[in-house]
Amino acid sequence: MVDKLMRKFLVPANKPVDLSERSTNETLGWDKDSAKGELAKVIGQMAFHQHRLMAEASQSLLIILQGRDASGKDGLVRHVMTGMNPAGVHVVSFKVPAGVEKQHDYLWRCHAALPARGEVGVWNRSHYEDILVPRVKKLVPEETWRARYRHVRDFEQMLVDEGTTIVKFYLHVSHEVQRERLQKRIDNPESSWKHDPSDLSDRAIWPDYEEAYEDVLRETSRPHAPWYVIPADVKWVRDLAVAKIVLNSLQEMDPQLPSPKDDLRGITVV
Ligand code: AMP
Ligand code: MG
């Protein structure tokens, strides 16, 4: 079942990507009530493997979340990633580079934010912002952002070679659902603080971002660090689809408990 799901959402390496052909709102034959129970079950299984990952302390898992404003990156962290032991989960939200970050190459802050051995890293935005934003806002010459596809592929390959498993999700939300969510956010006093003028200016250049994302997905989805395009208009579909794929990654990593530090036979604690 998860194989079918993964094949459906996977971005094949080097193939043109047309986001308009990818659904934002399918429900995969699931229904909301049973999806809730299923998600709880999947999160429980994730926690089981994460416990072993921490104990083993040799591999790490990096989960990258990209998507437009209000595509649900924060919600996903809240609903899915919090099911794991927080002691072994490192969530990082990347903002516009500031201060010392601007004094270094763009991968500097990313490298420092990586999960340590035994940890799960969750990146809410990532080094992909350093391709998308400079391109769309014309902040650097084309050759500069274009070279970053290669840097990023090589960077991710190096991480994989050194023991990190990488899985990347593009949360695919429609233009209309983004409008509804941004409006709701503005209208609700509990969430209006989240509104940022850049949400609207980015929305105004929606097709530019669409094109930039399509190129990023094509150029950087590779078997060692695959992208999945997840329908994100329906929150419970988004959560369950991502959780199942993350669980699959953990199962493939198959972390093991270390052997006891002692011969345990005959030990009695007094
Ligand atoms: P949010 O995720 O809504 O808190 O907003 C973070 C903002 O920071 C978004 O508008 C991102 O596009 C922006 N951002 C994150 N990383 C970068 C980057 N490397 N370069 C430019 N903008 C970035
Ligand atoms: Mg924003």
Coordinates of C-alpha atoms and ligand atoms in Angstrom, one line a residue:
M1 CA 0.0 0.0 0.0
V2 CA 2.7 2.5 0.9
D3 CA 4.6 1.5 -2.2
K4 CA 1.7 2.5 -4.3
L5 CA 1.4 5.8 -2.4
M6 CA 5.1 6.5 -2.8
R7 CA 5.1 5.7 -6.5
K8 CA 2.1 8.0 -7.0
F9 CA 3.7 11.0 -5.3
L10 CA 7.4 10.4 -6.1
V11 CA 9.1 12.9 -8.5
P12 CA 11.2 10.8 -10.9
A13 CA 14.8 12.0 -11.4
N14 CA 15.4 14.3 -14.4
K15 CA 11.8 14.1 -15.7
P16 CA 9.9 17.4 -16.4
V17 CA 7.5 18.2 -13.6
D18 CA 4.1 19.7 -14.2
L19 CA 2.5 20.6 -10.9
S20 CA -0.8 21.4 -12.6
E21 CA -1.1 17.7 -13.4
R22 CA -0.6 16.7 -9.8
S23 CA -3.7 16.7 -7.5
T24 CA -3.9 19.0 -4.6
N25 CA -7.1 17.6 -3.1
E26 CA -7.4 13.8 -3.7
T27 CA -8.4 11.7 -0.7
L28 CA -6.9 8.4 -2.0
G29 CA -10.1 6.5 -1.1
W30 CA -9.5 7.2 2.6
D31 CA -12.1 8.7 4.8
K32 CA -11.6 11.2 7.5
D33 CA -12.7 9.1 10.5
S34 CA -10.7 6.0 9.7
A35 CA -7.7 8.2 8.7
K36 CA -7.5 9.5 12.2
G37 CA -7.1 6.1 13.7
E38 CA -4.7 5.1 11.0
L39 CA -2.6 8.1 11.6
A40 CA -2.4 7.3 15.3
K41 CA -1.3 3.8 14.5
V42 CA 1.4 5.0 12.0
I43 CA 2.7 7.6 14.5
G44 CA 3.0 4.8 17.1
Q45 CA 5.1 2.8 14.6
M46 CA 7.2 5.8 13.8
A47 CA 7.9 6.3 17.6
F48 CA 8.9 2.6 17.9
H49 CA 11.6 2.9 15.2
Q50 CA 12.7 6.3 16.4
H51 CA 13.3 4.9 19.8
R52 CA 15.7 2.4 18.2
L53 CA 17.3 5.1 16.1
M54 CA 18.1 7.1 19.2
A55 CA 19.5 4.0 20.9
E56 CA 21.5 2.9 17.9
A57 CA 23.0 6.5 17.5
S58 CA 24.6 5.9 14.2
Q59 CA 22.2 7.0 11.5
S60 CA 20.0 10.1 11.1
L61 CA 16.9 10.9 9.2
L62 CA 16.4 14.3 7.6
I63 CA 12.8 15.3 6.6
I64 CA 12.6 18.4 4.5
L65 CA 9.3 20.3 4.2
Q66 CA 8.7 22.8 1.5
G67 CA 5.6 24.4 0.2
R68 CA 3.9 27.7 -0.2
D69 CA 2.7 29.9 2.7
A70 CA -0.3 28.1 4.4
S71 CA 0.5 24.8 2.7
G72 CA 0.6 23.2 6.1
K73 CA 4.2 22.8 7.0
D74 CA 3.7 23.9 10.6
G75 CA 0.5 21.8 11.0
L76 CA 2.3 18.7 9.8
V77 CA 5.1 19.2 12.4
R78 CA 2.4 19.6 15.1
H79 CA 0.2 16.7 14.0
V80 CA 2.8 14.1 12.9
M81 CA 6.3 14.8 14.2
T82 CA 5.3 15.5 17.8
G83 CA 4.3 11.8 18.0
M84 CA 8.0 11.0 18.3
N85 CA 10.2 11.4 21.4
P86 CA 11.1 15.2 21.3
A87 CA 14.5 14.4 22.9
G88 CA 15.5 12.9 19.5
V89 CA 13.7 15.3 17.1
H90 CA 15.3 18.5 16.0
V91 CA 12.9 20.8 14.2
V92 CA 14.4 23.8 12.5
S93 CA 12.4 26.6 10.8
F94 CA 14.4 28.5 8.2
K95 CA 13.7 32.2 7.9
V96 CA 15.1 35.0 5.7
P97 CA 18.9 34.8 6.3
A98 CA 20.0 37.4 8.8
G99 CA 23.1 38.6 10.7
V100 CA 25.9 36.1 10.6
E101 CA 24.1 33.8 8.2
K102 CA 24.5 36.4 5.5
Q103 CA 28.2 36.4 6.1
H104 CA 28.6 32.8 5.0
D105 CA 27.7 30.6 2.0
Y106 CA 24.1 29.5 2.0
L107 CA 24.7 26.0 3.1
W108 CA 26.6 27.1 6.3
R109 CA 23.5 27.4 8.4
C110 CA 22.0 24.3 7.0
H111 CA 25.0 22.2 7.9
A112 CA 24.9 23.5 11.4
A113 CA 21.2 22.6 11.6
L114 CA 21.5 18.9 10.6
P115 CA 20.3 16.1 12.8
A116 CA 23.1 14.4 14.8
R117 CA 23.5 10.7 14.7
G118 CA 20.4 9.1 16.2
E119 CA 18.2 12.1 15.6
V120 CA 15.4 12.9 13.3
G121 CA 15.7 16.4 11.7
V122 CA 12.7 18.2 10.5
W123 CA 13.3 21.2 8.3
N124 CA 10.5 23.6 7.9
R125 CA 11.9 25.2 4.7
S126 CA 15.5 24.6 3.9
H127 CA 18.4 25.3 1.5
Y128 CA 15.8 25.1 -1.3
E129 CA 14.7 28.6 -0.3
D130 CA 18.1 29.7 -1.5
I131 CA 17.3 28.6 -5.0
L132 CA 13.6 29.6 -5.1
V133 CA 13.6 33.0 -3.5
P134 CA 16.8 34.5 -5.2
R135 CA 15.4 33.2 -8.6
V136 CA 11.9 34.5 -8.3
K137 CA 12.9 37.8 -6.7
K138 CA 15.9 38.2 -9.1
L139 CA 18.3 38.7 -6.2
V140 CA 21.3 37.1 -7.8
P141 CA 22.3 36.3 -11.4
E142 CA 20.8 33.2 -13.0
E143 CA 24.1 31.3 -13.1
T144 CA 24.4 31.7 -9.3
W145 CA 21.0 30.1 -8.4
R146 CA 21.4 27.6 -11.2
A147 CA 24.7 26.3 -9.8
R148 CA 22.9 25.6 -6.6
Y149 CA 21.1 22.6 -8.0
R150 CA 24.4 20.9 -8.3
H151 CA 25.6 22.0 -4.9
V152 CA 22.5 20.7 -3.3
R153 CA 22.6 17.4 -5.1
D154 CA 26.2 16.9 -4.0
F155 CA 25.6 18.1 -0.5
E156 CA 22.7 15.7 -0.1
Q157 CA 24.7 12.8 -1.6
M158 CA 27.5 13.5 0.9
L159 CA 25.1 13.4 3.8
V160 CA 23.6 10.1 2.5
D161 CA 27.1 8.6 2.1
E162 CA 27.8 9.6 5.7
G163 CA 24.7 8.0 7.2
T164 CA 21.8 10.3 6.8
T165 CA 18.5 9.2 5.1
I166 CA 16.8 12.1 3.3
V167 CA 13.2 12.4 2.4
K168 CA 11.7 15.6 0.9
F169 CA 8.1 16.7 0.7
Y170 CA 6.5 19.4 -1.4
L171 CA 3.1 20.2 0.2
H172 CA 1.0 20.9 -2.9
V173 CA -1.8 23.4 -2.1
S174 CA -4.1 25.0 -4.6
H175 CA -4.3 28.7 -5.3
E176 CA -7.9 28.8 -4.0
V177 CA -7.2 26.9 -0.7
Q178 CA -4.2 29.1 0.0
R179 CA -6.5 32.1 -0.4
E180 CA -9.0 30.7 2.0
R181 CA -6.3 29.8 4.6
L182 CA -4.6 33.2 4.4
Q183 CA -7.9 35.0 4.7
K184 CA -8.9 32.8 7.7
R185 CA -5.5 33.5 9.3
I186 CA -6.0 37.3 8.9
D187 CA -9.6 37.2 10.2
N188 CA -8.9 35.2 13.3
P189 CA -7.3 37.2 16.2
E190 CA -5.6 34.0 17.4
S191 CA -3.7 33.7 14.2
S192 CA -3.5 37.2 12.7
W193 CA 0.0 37.6 14.2
K194 CA 1.1 35.1 11.7
H195 CA 0.2 37.2 8.7
D196 CA 3.2 38.5 6.8
P197 CA 3.0 41.0 3.9
S198 CA 5.3 38.7 2.0
D199 CA 2.5 36.1 2.0
L200 CA 0.5 38.3 -0.3
S201 CA 3.4 39.5 -2.5
D202 CA 4.5 35.9 -3.0
R203 CA 0.9 34.9 -3.8
A204 CA 0.8 37.7 -6.4
I205 CA 3.7 36.0 -8.3
W206 CA 2.2 32.5 -7.9
P207 CA 3.2 31.3 -11.5
D208 CA 6.8 32.3 -11.0
Y209 CA 7.0 30.2 -7.9
E210 CA 5.3 27.4 -9.6
E211 CA 7.9 27.3 -12.4
A212 CA 10.8 27.6 -9.9
Y213 CA 9.4 24.7 -7.8
E214 CA 8.9 22.5 -10.9
D215 CA 12.5 23.1 -11.8
V216 CA 13.8 22.4 -8.3
L217 CA 11.8 19.2 -8.1
R218 CA 13.1 18.0 -11.4
E219 CA 16.7 19.0 -10.8
T220 CA 17.0 17.7 -7.2
S221 CA 14.8 14.6 -6.9
R222 CA 17.2 11.7 -6.9
P223 CA 17.0 8.1 -5.6
H224 CA 19.2 9.0 -2.7
A225 CA 17.1 12.1 -1.8
P226 CA 13.7 11.8 -3.4
W227 CA 11.0 14.5 -3.5
Y228 CA 7.3 13.6 -3.0
V229 CA 4.5 15.9 -4.1
I230 CA 1.8 15.6 -1.4
P231 CA -1.8 16.8 -2.0
A232 CA -2.2 19.4 0.8
D233 CA -5.6 20.9 0.4
V234 CA -7.0 18.3 2.8
K235 CA -5.1 18.3 6.0
W236 CA -5.8 14.8 7.2
V237 CA -4.7 13.4 3.8
R238 CA -1.5 15.4 3.9
D239 CA -0.7 14.2 7.4
L240 CA -1.4 10.6 6.8
A241 CA 0.4 10.5 3.4
V242 CA 3.5 12.1 4.9
A243 CA 3.4 9.9 8.0
K244 CA 3.3 6.7 6.0
I245 CA 6.2 7.7 3.8
V246 CA 8.3 8.8 6.9
L247 CA 7.4 5.5 8.5
N248 CA 8.6 3.7 5.4
S249 CA 12.0 5.5 5.6
L250 CA 12.4 4.5 9.3
Q251 CA 11.5 0.9 8.5
E252 CA 14.1 0.9 5.7
M253 CA 16.7 2.4 8.0
D254 CA 15.9 -0.5 10.4
P255 CA 17.7 0.9 13.4
Q256 CA 18.7 -1.7 16.0
L257 CA 18.9 -1.6 19.8
P258 CA 22.6 -2.0 20.9
S259 CA 23.5 -5.1 22.8
P260 CA 23.6 -4.7 26.6
K261 CA 26.8 -3.5 28.0
D262 CA 27.1 -6.5 30.3
D263 CA 26.3 -10.1 30.5
L264 CA 22.9 -9.8 32.0
R265 CA 22.5 -13.3 33.2
G266 CA 22.4 -13.6 36.9
I267 CA 22.4 -9.8 37.6
T268 CA 20.1 -8.9 40.4
V269 CA 19.6 -5.3 41.3
V270 CA 19.7 -4.8 45.1
Ligands
AMP1 P1 7.5 31.4 7.4 O1 7.9 30.0 7.0 O2 6.1 31.7 7.0 O3 7.7 31.6 8.8 O4 8.3 32.4 6.6 C1 9.7 32.4 6.5 C2 10.0 33.2 5.3 O5 11.4 33.2 5.2 C3 9.4 32.8 4.0 O6 8.9 33.9 3.3 C4 10.6 32.3 3.2 O7 10.6 32.4 1.9 C5 11.8 33.1 3.8 N1 13.0 32.4 3.7 C6 13.5 31.3 4.3 N2 14.7 30.9 3.9 C7 15.1 31.9 3.0 C8 16.2 32.1 2.2 N3 17.3 31.2 2.3 N4 16.3 33.1 1.4 C9 15.2 34.0 1.3 N5 14.1 33.8 2.0 C10 14.0 32.8 2.9
MG2 MG 5.4 33.5 5.0

